[in-house]
Structure formats: structure tokens, C-alpha cells
């Protein structure tokens, strides 16, 4: 079999239906299987998919173990030579699976590739980065007169040809050789959500494999639509996951005095914000910054494996 397409679901049944439909509608030139890993969703039934499409496997988990770990569960039963990690909030606009698979078949030096991602309105969406995140870049964002030099070309392939990138492919549509996953491991289970795609790309690139953008593979990414919490709870929990993953990634890839300074800067900012919102009596913001401080303390003590 050519490709194992792994899709993690958590209470995104409608999005998942549209995603799977687009996979079967668009994929023509390669053999594939679809593996749905359900992170203990409410009222999820596999019958809606297995009765309509051939080649679908469904894994039911007893709890929500996070994005990376859930993908790794799907990886255990994947039979394809290539693995396509695909978000449930994506819709294929063309035969992206075949385009990416054939590209890896024809380019032995490339370990990972991904296509161009688009918004619902089919405008350019974040598809990759030209460099990996660095502590120094995050410190610059804390400066009073911070500015960003990022352009659309740094996150989306406007060139119209395949290119090697210096950073990572978005985990929303990441295709990788199965042999590399077998040899170097899948997503790092330390990350619950966010940055697991960054760390995987970083690890594979360190092993000497290239990462390429293949713009002819086109996919809509309804970014954020698959997030599983709502309102203020969503904002607080998502932010905490992000902060923890950021610092965990840096502890693994860019440790040192600058990281300690960044951590201290974030902590001071959080304490000051908490003090301010206590003064004005804004409960939701108090909870937000309390959670932020708790995560910062947790990740400071966390052991790196």
C-alpha cells in the first residue's frame, strides 16, 4: 500500500465527514487507507464512515491523550509506505495525496513534504515556515518596538514550484516516509498539542533529510475549527497548551541562558498581569493568568526525555 492517512478526531464529526469525503473524492493515483483515531469523543460512531467508504479503520481511545499521541496510535496499525498526517478540519482541493506521495517516491533525499494550505475562502494560509523557532526570536517579540519581518512567502509557497524549506511543514498536512517513523519515532509524546509537528520536522532534518513544500498539492485548512473547547475556557486551555509546548520544544532544541531569560520574562509578565486583573476584578482574566503561571512553573521543572 502507498499511503496511510491518519486523522485524529475529537468532537469534530461534521468536519471529519467533509474531510474523509474529500479524500475519497480526490485521491485517484495511489492506493491508500484511512485511519481515524478518536480521542474519546462524545457520541462518536464509526458506522457513519465504515459503511460508506472502503479501507477505513477506526481506533477508539478511552481518553483524550492529545494530538501527537493519538496519531502515534494510528501509526501502530498503518500499512502504507508513506504516512499522511491530516487534520480533521481540512478539505482536499485536488489529488494532494497522490501528488505528495509521488513526490517522495521521486526524491530520495526528501523525508517530509506538504502542500499549500488555504483558508475557507481559498486565500493563502500558514503552510510551513522557512526557519525553526528560536528563543532569540521570541525574546525580540517582547521588545517594546517589536516588528516582524515575516512575509507571505515565509509561510506559503507563492513561487509555483517545489522548494526546500528551512523550517517545518504544518502538521495539518504532513507526509513522511514510514521508514523514518519506524527508525526515529513518531510524534514526541511529551507534547499534548502544538509544536509536535515542529519537533518531528526538526528531528528528521537533523538526521540529514530535506523538507519540501509542494504547492501543487492544495488543501483547505479551517484553522482552529477542530479545537475542542469553547469561549474563555478555550482561550485559557489553548494558551496553556501552547505555552507549555513552546518551552518544552526550546528545552529540547535551544536550551541555555537565553531560554532562562525568556522564561523569567514570561513569568514576570504573567505575575504583573495577574496583579492588574485582581485590582480590576476581572475573574476570567485572573483565571487565565493564574493558569499561565502554573504552566510556566510546571514546564520549568519538567524533565526532558
XYZ file of C-alpha atoms in Angstrom:
305
model
C 0.000 0.000 0.000
C 1.199 3.506 -0.819
C -0.256 5.803 1.837
C -1.751 5.537 5.309
C -3.816 8.664 6.025
C -4.133 9.229 9.776
C -6.814 11.624 11.039
C -7.353 12.391 14.726
C -10.901 13.230 15.769
C -12.198 14.858 18.927
C -15.819 16.002 18.710
C -15.402 17.124 15.097
C -17.793 14.696 13.386
C -19.090 17.150 10.786
C -15.601 18.326 9.862
C -14.348 14.754 9.785
C -17.141 13.733 7.397
C -16.215 16.524 4.963
C -12.519 15.694 5.258
C -12.955 11.978 4.559
C -15.348 12.666 1.698
C -12.758 14.918 0.049
C -10.069 12.242 0.459
C -12.126 9.619 -1.354
C -13.361 12.094 -3.947
C -9.938 13.451 -4.869
C -7.445 10.596 -4.391
C -7.015 8.735 -7.699
C -3.436 7.666 -8.435
C -2.217 5.872 -5.295
C -3.519 3.119 -3.041
C -4.418 4.301 0.445
C -6.120 3.560 3.723
C -7.731 5.974 6.171
C -7.138 5.509 9.888
C -9.391 7.561 12.170
C -8.210 7.832 15.773
C -10.986 9.031 18.057
C -9.802 10.807 21.210
C -12.797 9.692 23.298
C -15.333 11.974 21.597
C -18.924 12.239 22.737
C -21.402 10.153 20.710
C -18.882 9.212 18.013
C -19.889 6.310 15.775
C -17.632 4.657 13.223
C -20.623 3.311 11.312
C -21.087 6.627 9.509
C -17.729 6.140 7.805
C -17.068 2.400 7.581
C -20.422 1.805 5.904
C -19.800 4.461 3.243
C -16.124 4.028 2.415
C -13.786 1.089 1.976
C -10.417 0.966 3.651
C -11.303 2.873 6.811
C -10.001 1.737 10.185
C -11.222 3.328 13.404
C -9.394 3.332 16.736
C -11.370 4.267 19.847
C -9.330 5.675 22.734
C -10.535 5.641 26.339
C -9.457 9.231 26.960
C -8.235 12.307 25.134
C -4.494 11.623 25.061
C -3.589 14.584 22.840
C -2.890 15.110 19.162
C 0.589 13.617 18.836
C -0.059 10.527 20.951
C -3.303 9.825 19.100
C -1.504 9.984 15.755
C 1.071 7.561 17.129
C -1.725 5.104 17.937
C -2.795 5.241 14.306
C 0.793 4.748 13.243
C 0.892 1.376 15.038
C -1.524 -0.161 12.519
C -0.505 1.853 9.435
C 0.388 -0.358 6.456
C 1.412 2.290 3.915
C 4.942 3.044 2.774
C 4.164 6.704 3.435
C 2.149 8.261 6.244
C -0.009 11.334 5.722
C -0.939 13.112 8.954
C -4.082 15.059 8.069
C -6.176 17.315 10.307
C -9.890 16.657 10.568
C -10.555 20.324 9.690
C -9.087 20.011 6.184
C -10.646 19.567 2.759
C -8.628 18.346 -0.216
C -8.994 20.564 -3.275
C -7.182 18.171 -5.620
C -5.362 14.829 -5.583
C -2.973 16.116 -2.939
C -2.319 12.641 -1.512
C -1.021 11.304 -4.834
C 0.971 14.459 -5.569
C 2.804 14.325 -2.243
C 3.296 10.564 -2.300
C 4.704 10.563 -5.823
C 6.982 13.448 -4.907
C 8.537 11.454 -2.061
C 8.875 8.434 -4.338
C 10.831 10.519 -6.842
C 13.042 12.424 -4.364
C 15.035 10.111 -2.109
C 16.663 12.962 -0.167
C 13.298 14.343 0.976
C 11.941 12.936 4.224
C 8.891 15.155 4.719
C 6.718 17.226 2.412
C 3.433 19.116 2.488
C 1.227 21.127 0.179
C -0.179 24.632 0.129
C -2.890 25.277 2.693
C -5.768 27.680 2.064
C -8.459 29.340 4.129
C -12.151 28.612 3.630
C -12.163 31.477 1.109
C -9.187 29.801 -0.625
C -6.763 32.505 0.396
C -3.174 31.623 1.409
C -2.934 30.002 4.840
C 0.040 29.080 7.004
C 1.595 26.025 5.306
C 5.201 25.964 6.541
C 7.956 28.136 7.954
C 11.301 28.987 6.412
C 13.094 28.544 9.716
C 12.599 26.733 13.006
C 11.536 28.743 16.063
C 14.405 30.138 18.136
C 14.492 31.570 21.634
C 16.054 34.801 20.350
C 13.066 35.359 18.041
C 10.665 35.050 20.978
C 12.738 37.463 23.027
C 12.511 40.012 20.213
C 8.716 39.797 20.407
C 8.897 41.046 23.996
C 10.666 44.249 22.954
C 8.620 47.489 23.164
C 9.138 48.293 19.486
C 8.924 44.749 18.167
C 8.410 44.197 14.480
C 8.138 41.134 12.321
C 9.866 40.587 9.027
C 7.690 37.627 8.091
C 6.103 37.842 4.663
C 3.542 35.673 2.940
C 6.376 33.874 1.150
C 7.748 32.719 4.520
C 4.632 30.649 5.254
C 3.059 29.957 1.838
C 4.525 28.849 -1.478
C 3.759 31.596 -3.983
C 6.677 30.602 -6.211
C 4.722 27.940 -8.043
C 7.422 25.272 -7.882
C 8.666 22.749 -5.357
C 11.159 24.185 -2.869
C 13.217 23.035 0.076
C 12.323 24.884 3.266
C 14.492 25.580 6.268
C 11.752 25.092 8.845
C 8.781 22.805 9.328
C 5.689 21.678 7.444
C 2.357 22.298 9.153
C 1.090 19.182 10.906
C -2.273 19.744 9.220
C -0.964 18.013 6.065
C 2.391 16.412 6.769
C 3.515 13.441 4.661
C 6.527 11.418 5.770
C 8.249 8.178 4.855
C 7.070 5.341 7.113
C 10.631 4.003 7.334
C 11.733 7.241 9.035
C 8.965 6.939 11.615
C 9.937 3.332 12.254
C 13.576 4.319 12.701
C 13.346 7.654 14.525
C 9.911 7.502 16.145
C 6.647 9.346 15.555
C 5.400 12.448 17.342
C 7.100 13.158 20.665
C 4.549 12.065 23.324
C 5.721 14.868 25.640
C 3.599 17.335 23.627
C -0.150 17.220 24.251
C -0.915 19.613 21.419
C 1.038 22.278 19.478
C 4.703 22.038 18.400
C 4.654 18.265 17.944
C 4.897 18.843 14.175
C 7.747 21.325 14.673
C 9.725 18.888 16.821
C 9.209 15.987 14.395
C 10.410 18.051 11.433
C 13.375 19.309 13.461
C 14.342 15.752 14.394
C 14.070 14.420 10.843
C 16.029 17.363 9.422
C 18.786 16.762 11.983
C 19.059 13.237 10.593
C 20.012 14.713 7.217
C 16.695 14.603 5.323
C 15.240 17.550 3.433
C 11.796 19.064 3.974
C 9.987 20.332 0.884
C 6.956 22.429 0.014
C 4.950 21.002 -2.902
C 2.479 23.762 -3.868
C 0.612 21.706 -6.452
C -0.987 19.780 -3.568
C -3.818 22.071 -2.449
C -5.820 21.724 0.759
C -8.243 23.946 2.679
C -7.397 24.202 6.372
C -10.207 25.545 8.535
C -7.632 26.567 11.128
C -8.896 26.369 14.685
C -12.206 24.748 13.757
C -11.190 21.418 15.280
C -10.337 22.839 18.703
C -12.428 21.105 21.296
C -13.283 23.756 23.890
C -15.355 26.915 23.715
C -15.267 30.519 24.892
C -12.982 31.619 27.725
C -12.187 28.028 28.610
C -10.914 27.506 25.070
C -8.764 30.610 25.237
C -7.224 29.693 28.590
C -6.642 25.984 27.935
C -5.334 26.509 24.405
C -2.949 29.203 25.592
C -1.655 26.950 28.360
C -1.055 24.086 25.944
C 0.761 26.480 23.618
C 2.998 27.997 26.306
C 3.919 24.580 27.686
C 4.725 23.228 24.222
C 6.787 26.280 23.275
C 9.044 25.979 26.304
C 9.203 22.200 26.062
C 10.345 22.499 22.443
C 13.014 25.047 23.345
C 14.242 22.915 26.252
C 14.780 20.101 23.741
C 16.300 22.152 20.907
C 17.621 25.506 22.158
C 18.445 25.354 25.884
C 20.685 27.865 27.615
C 20.777 31.222 29.355
C 18.533 32.916 26.777
C 15.798 30.372 27.453
C 16.047 31.051 31.177
C 15.735 34.761 30.479
C 12.701 34.158 28.251
C 11.052 32.031 30.928
C 11.656 34.693 33.578
C 10.305 37.423 31.277
C 7.106 35.437 30.653
C 6.723 34.767 34.365
C 7.139 38.440 35.307
C 4.659 39.461 32.627
C 2.142 36.907 33.930
C 2.515 37.970 37.579
C 2.064 41.657 36.675
C -0.991 40.853 34.562
C -2.488 38.773 37.385
C -1.949 41.621 39.850
C -3.638 44.098 37.491
C -6.711 41.936 36.840
C -7.111 41.259 40.540
C -7.248 45.013 41.049
C -9.976 45.457 38.422
C -11.806 42.274 39.443
C -11.852 40.502 36.067
C -12.340 36.838 37.039
C -11.847 35.311 33.599
C -8.527 37.111 33.137
C -7.469 36.204 36.672
C -8.055 32.523 35.849
C -6.217 32.970 32.557
C -3.038 34.364 34.099
C -3.141 32.006 37.091
C -3.150 29.117 34.637
C -0.303 30.706 32.716
C 1.845 30.984 35.851
C 1.058 27.392 36.789
C 2.152 26.120 33.373
C 5.371 28.156 33.447
C 6.287 26.665 36.820
C 5.410 23.181 35.589
C 7.486 23.364 32.419
C 10.455 24.790 34.332
C 10.577 21.641 36.479
C 9.753 19.205 33.686
C 12.431 16.648 32.889
C 13.450 16.313 29.239
C 13.397 12.808 27.815
